[in-house]
CSV table of C-alpha atoms in Angstrom, one decimal:
chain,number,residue,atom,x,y,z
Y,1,UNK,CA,97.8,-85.5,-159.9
Y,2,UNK,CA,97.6,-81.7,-160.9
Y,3,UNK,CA,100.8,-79.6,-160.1
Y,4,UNK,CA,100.3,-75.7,-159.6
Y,5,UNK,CA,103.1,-73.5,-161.9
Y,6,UNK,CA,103.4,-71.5,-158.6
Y,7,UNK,CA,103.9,-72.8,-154.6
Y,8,UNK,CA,100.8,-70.9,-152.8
Y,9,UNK,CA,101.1,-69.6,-149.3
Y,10,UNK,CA,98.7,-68.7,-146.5
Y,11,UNK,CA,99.5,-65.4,-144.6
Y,12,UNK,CA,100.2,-66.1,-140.9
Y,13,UNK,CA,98.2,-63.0,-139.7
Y,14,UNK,CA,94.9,-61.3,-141.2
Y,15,UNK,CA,95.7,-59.3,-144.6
Y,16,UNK,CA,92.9,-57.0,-146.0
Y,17,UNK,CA,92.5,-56.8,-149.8
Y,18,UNK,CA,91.5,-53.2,-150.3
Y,19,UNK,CA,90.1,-51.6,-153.4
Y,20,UNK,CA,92.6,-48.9,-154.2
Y,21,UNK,CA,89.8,-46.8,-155.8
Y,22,UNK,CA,87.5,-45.9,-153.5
Y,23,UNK,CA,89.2,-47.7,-150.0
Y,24,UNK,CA,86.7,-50.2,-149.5
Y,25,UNK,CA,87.3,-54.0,-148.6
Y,26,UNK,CA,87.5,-56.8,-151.5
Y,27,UNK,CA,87.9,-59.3,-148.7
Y,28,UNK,CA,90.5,-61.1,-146.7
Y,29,UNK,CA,93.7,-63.0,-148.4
Y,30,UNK,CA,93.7,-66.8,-147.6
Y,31,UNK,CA,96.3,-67.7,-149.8
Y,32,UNK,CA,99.0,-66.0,-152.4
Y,33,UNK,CA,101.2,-67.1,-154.9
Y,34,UNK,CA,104.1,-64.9,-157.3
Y,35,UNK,CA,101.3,-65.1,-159.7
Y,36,UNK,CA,97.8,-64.8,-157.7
Y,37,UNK,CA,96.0,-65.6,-154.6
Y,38,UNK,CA,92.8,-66.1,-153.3
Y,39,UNK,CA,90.6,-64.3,-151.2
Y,40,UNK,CA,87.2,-64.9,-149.0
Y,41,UNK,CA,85.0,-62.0,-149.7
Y,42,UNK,CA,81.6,-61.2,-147.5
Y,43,UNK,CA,78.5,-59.7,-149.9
Y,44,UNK,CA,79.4,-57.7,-152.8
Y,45,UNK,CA,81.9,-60.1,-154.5
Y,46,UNK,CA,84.5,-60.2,-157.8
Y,47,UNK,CA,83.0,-61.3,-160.8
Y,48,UNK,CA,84.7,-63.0,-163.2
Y,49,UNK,CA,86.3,-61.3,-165.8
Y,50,UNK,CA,86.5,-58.2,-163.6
Y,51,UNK,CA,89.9,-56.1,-163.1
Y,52,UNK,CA,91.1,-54.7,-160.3
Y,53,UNK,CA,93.2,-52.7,-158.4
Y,54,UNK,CA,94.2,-53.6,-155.3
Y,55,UNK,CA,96.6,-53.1,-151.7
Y,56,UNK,CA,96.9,-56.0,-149.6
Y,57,UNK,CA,97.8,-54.9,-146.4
Y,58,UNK,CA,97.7,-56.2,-142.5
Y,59,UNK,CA,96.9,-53.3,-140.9
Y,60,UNK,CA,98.4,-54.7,-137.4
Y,61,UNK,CA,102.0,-55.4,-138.8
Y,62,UNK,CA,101.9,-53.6,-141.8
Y,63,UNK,CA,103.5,-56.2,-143.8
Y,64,UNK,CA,102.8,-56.9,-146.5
Y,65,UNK,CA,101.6,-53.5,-148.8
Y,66,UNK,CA,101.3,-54.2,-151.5
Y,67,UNK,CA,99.6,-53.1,-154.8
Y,68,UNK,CA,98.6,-54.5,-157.6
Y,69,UNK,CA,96.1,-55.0,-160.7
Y,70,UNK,CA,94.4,-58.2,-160.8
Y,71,UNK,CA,91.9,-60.1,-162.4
Y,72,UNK,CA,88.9,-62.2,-161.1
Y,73,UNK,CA,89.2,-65.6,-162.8
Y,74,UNK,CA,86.7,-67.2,-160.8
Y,75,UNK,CA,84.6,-67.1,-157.6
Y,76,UNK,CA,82.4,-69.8,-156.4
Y,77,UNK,CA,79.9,-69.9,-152.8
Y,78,UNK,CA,81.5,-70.6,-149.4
Y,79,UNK,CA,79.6,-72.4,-146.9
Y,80,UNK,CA,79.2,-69.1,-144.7
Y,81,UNK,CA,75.8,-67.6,-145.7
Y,82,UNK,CA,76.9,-64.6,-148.4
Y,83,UNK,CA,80.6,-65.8,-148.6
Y,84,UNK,CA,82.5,-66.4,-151.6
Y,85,UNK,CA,85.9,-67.6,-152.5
Y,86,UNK,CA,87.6,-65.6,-155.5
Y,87,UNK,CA,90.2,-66.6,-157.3
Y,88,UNK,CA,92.8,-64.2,-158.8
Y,89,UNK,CA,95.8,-63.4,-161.3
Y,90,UNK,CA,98.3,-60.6,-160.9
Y,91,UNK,CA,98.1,-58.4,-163.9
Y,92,UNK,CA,100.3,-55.3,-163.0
Y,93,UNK,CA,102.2,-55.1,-160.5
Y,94,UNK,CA,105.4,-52.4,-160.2
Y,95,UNK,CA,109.1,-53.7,-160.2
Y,96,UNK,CA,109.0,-52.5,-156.4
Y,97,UNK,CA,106.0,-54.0,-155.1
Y,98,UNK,CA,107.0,-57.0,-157.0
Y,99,UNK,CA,109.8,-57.2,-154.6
Y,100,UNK,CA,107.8,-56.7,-151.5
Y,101,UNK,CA,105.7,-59.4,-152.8
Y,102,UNK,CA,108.8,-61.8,-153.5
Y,103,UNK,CA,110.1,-60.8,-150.0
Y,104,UNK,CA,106.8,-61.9,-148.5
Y,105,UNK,CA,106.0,-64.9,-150.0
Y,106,UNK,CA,109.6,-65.7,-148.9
Y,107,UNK,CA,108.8,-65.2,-145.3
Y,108,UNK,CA,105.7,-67.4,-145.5
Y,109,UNK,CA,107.9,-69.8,-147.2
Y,110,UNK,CA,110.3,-70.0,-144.3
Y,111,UNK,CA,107.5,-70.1,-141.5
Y,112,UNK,CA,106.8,-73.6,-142.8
C-alpha cells in the first residue's frame, strides 16, 4: 500500500481556484495538501507541465486566500461531460500565505 508524504484534506465549503493573472476560474479545490491539491476544472483545463499562479479563495467565508505558484503535474477526464481532474504542486508560495495555508489545513484537520 502506497503512503502519500503529505495528509490531504477536502475543504468543508466551495473554494474557487482563480487565475491571479487575468481573474478567471481554474476550477474548484477538492482536496489540498502542505504541498499540493487537486482541483475539478469545467472546459479549458491545466496542462501538464504548465505553471501557475493562483488564489484559492471561498468567496462566502473568505477563508482561505491564499496565493500561490503551482504546477500542473497531471490532469486526467472526469465522468461529467468536459470535466477534468488536475493535479497540482506548490511551487511558490510567500512565508505569509504559507501560514494561512498551514492554518487552514489545520482547520480541516480538526473538522475530522
Amino acid at each position: 500500500m502506497h503512503k502519500r508524504a503529505h495528509d490531504r484534506f477536502s475543504p468543508r465549503s466551495t473554494v474557487q481556484v482563480i487565475n491571479s493573472l487575468d481573474g478567471t476560474s481554474v476550477g474548484v479545490l477538492v482536496n489540498i495538501s502542505s504541498a499540493g491539491f487537486m482541483i475539478v476544472s469545467e472546459g479549458t483545463h491545466p496542462s501538464p507541465g504548465s505553471i501557475h499562479q493562483l488564489q484559492l479563495i471561498d468567496h462566502k467565508h473568505g477563508d482561505p486566500d491564499i496565493t500561490l505558484g503551482a504546477t500542473c503535474l497531471w490532469q486526467d477526464e472526469a465522468s461529467a461531460s468536459d470535466s477534468y481532474w488536475c493535479g497540482f504542486q506548490i511551487i511558490d508560495i510567500s512565508a505569509q500565505d504559507q501560514a494561512k495555508l498551514n492554518g487552514y489545513i489545520d482547520s480541516l484537520a480538526k473538522a475530522l
